[in-house]
Structure formats: structure tokens, C-alpha cells
CSV table of C-alpha atoms in Angstrom, one decimal:
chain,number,residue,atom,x,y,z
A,1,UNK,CA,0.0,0.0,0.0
A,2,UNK,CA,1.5,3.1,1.2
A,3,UNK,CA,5.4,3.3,2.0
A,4,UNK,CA,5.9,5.7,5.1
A,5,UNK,CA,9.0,8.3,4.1
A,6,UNK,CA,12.2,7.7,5.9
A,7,UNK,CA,13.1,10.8,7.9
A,8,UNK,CA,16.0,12.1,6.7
A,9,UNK,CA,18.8,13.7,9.6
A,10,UNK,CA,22.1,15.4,8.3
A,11,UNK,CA,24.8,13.9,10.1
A,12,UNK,CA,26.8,15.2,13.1
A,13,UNK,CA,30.1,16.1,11.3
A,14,UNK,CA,27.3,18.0,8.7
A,15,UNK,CA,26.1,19.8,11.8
A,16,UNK,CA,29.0,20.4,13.4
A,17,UNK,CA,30.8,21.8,9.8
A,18,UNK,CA,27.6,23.4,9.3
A,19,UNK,CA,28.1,25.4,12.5
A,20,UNK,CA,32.1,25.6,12.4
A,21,UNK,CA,32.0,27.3,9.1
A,22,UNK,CA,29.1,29.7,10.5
A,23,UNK,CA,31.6,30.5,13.4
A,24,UNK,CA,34.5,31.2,11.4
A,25,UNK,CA,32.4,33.5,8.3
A,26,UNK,CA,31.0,35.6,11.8
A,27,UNK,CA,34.8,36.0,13.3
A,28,UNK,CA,36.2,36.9,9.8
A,29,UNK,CA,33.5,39.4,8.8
A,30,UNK,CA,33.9,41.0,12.3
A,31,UNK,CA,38.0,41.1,12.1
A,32,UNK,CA,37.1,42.7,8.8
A,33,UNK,CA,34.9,45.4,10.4
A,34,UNK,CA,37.2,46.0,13.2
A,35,UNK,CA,39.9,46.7,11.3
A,36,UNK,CA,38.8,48.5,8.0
A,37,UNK,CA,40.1,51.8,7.8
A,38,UNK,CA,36.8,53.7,8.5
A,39,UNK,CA,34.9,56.2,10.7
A,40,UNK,CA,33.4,54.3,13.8
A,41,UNK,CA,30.0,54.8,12.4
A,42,UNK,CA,30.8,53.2,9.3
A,43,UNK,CA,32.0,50.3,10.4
A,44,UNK,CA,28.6,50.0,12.8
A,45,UNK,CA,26.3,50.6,10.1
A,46,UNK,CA,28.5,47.3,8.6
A,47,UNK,CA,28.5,45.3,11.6
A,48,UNK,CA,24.3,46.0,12.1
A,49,UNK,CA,23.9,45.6,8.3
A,50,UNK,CA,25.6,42.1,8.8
A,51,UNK,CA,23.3,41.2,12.1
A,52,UNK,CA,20.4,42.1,9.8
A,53,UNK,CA,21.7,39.9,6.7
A,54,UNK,CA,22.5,37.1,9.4
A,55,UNK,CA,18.6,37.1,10.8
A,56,UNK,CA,17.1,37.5,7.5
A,57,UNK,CA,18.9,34.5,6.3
A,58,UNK,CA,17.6,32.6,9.6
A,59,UNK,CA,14.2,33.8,8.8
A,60,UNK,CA,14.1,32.8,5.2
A,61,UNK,CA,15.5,29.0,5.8
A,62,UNK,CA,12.2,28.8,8.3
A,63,UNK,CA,10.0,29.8,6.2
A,64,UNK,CA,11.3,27.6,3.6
A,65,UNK,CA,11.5,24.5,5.5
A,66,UNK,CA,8.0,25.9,7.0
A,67,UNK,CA,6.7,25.3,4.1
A,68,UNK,CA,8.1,22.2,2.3
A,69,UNK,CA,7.2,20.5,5.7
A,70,UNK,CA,3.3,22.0,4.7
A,71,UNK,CA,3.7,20.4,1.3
A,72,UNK,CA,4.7,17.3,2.7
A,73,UNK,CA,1.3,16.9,5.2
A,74,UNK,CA,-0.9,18.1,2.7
A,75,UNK,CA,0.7,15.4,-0.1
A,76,UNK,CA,0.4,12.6,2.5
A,77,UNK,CA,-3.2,13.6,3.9
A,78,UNK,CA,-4.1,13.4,-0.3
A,79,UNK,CA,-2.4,10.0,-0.7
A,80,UNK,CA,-4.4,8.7,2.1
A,81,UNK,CA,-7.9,10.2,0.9
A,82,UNK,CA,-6.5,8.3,-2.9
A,83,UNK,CA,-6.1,5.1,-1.0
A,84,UNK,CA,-9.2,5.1,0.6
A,85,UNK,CA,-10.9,6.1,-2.6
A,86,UNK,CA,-9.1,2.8,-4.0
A,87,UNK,CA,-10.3,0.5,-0.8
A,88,UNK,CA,-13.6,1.1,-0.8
A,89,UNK,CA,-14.1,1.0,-4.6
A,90,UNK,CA,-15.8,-2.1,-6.3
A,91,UNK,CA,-14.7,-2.1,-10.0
A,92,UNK,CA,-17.7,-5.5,-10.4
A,93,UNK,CA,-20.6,-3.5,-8.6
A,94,UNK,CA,-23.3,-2.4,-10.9
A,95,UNK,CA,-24.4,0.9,-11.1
């Protein structure tokens, strides 16, 4: 009948490289800030304009996952509907 999908989990050296190479694109980016050759309020419209890029990017992987998660319920609340369509139906009843 129906084949329930695997979960899928990323791996912990795919989280922990995931994280590591967050870590080390936040230090750089903040070296960079601290030591460009700038007015202070240069470099802090920079460092917020980074903080803002940072949670927007947080936001928009949410939302995405949000909704391919809703895609997924609605897809598998259809299949079952489909398959007990399929059950119930008697292709050798009359009409």
C-alpha cells in the first residue's frame, strides 16, 4: 500500500561543519569590520547591516523549510484520501 518516508537527519560532522564554518564566516567578517580603515560609524552601520543579513537568512530558511514541511502533510493527507478512494471501490458493482 503506502510506504511511510524515511526521515532524513544530516549527520553530526554535517552539523557540526555546518556550524564551524558559521563560526568562522562571523569571526572573519567582524575582524574585517574591526579593522577597516573607516569612521566608527561606518564600520557600525557594517556590523548591524551584517546582524540584519545574518537574521534575515535565519528567517528565510524557516520559512522555507516551514513550508516544504506543509507540502509534505498536505501530499500525504491526499495519498491517504487516494487510497481510501481505492479500498472502498468495487470495479464489479453495478451501477
Amino acid at each position: 500500500m503506502s510506504e511511510t518516508p524515511v526521515k532524513q537527519q544530516n549527520t553530526a560532522a554535517f552539523y557540526g561543519q555546518s556550524v564551524a564554518s558559521f563560526g568562522v564566516a562571523m569571526t572573519a567578517t567582524t575582524v574585517g569590520i574591526y579593522h577597516l580603515d573607516a569612521d566608527t560609524w561606518v564600520r557600525a552601520f557594517l556590523a548591524v547591516a551584517v546582524l540584519y543579513l545574518v537574521t534575515s537568512s535565519f528567517t528565510l530558511a524557516k520559512v522555507i523549510r516551514d513550508r516544504q514541511e506543509a507540502g509534505r502533510i498536505v501530499s500525504r493527507v491526499d495519498q491517504a484520501r487516494l487510497e481510501k478512494l481505492l479500498a472502498e471501490h468495487d470495479p464489479f458493482e453495478k451501477l
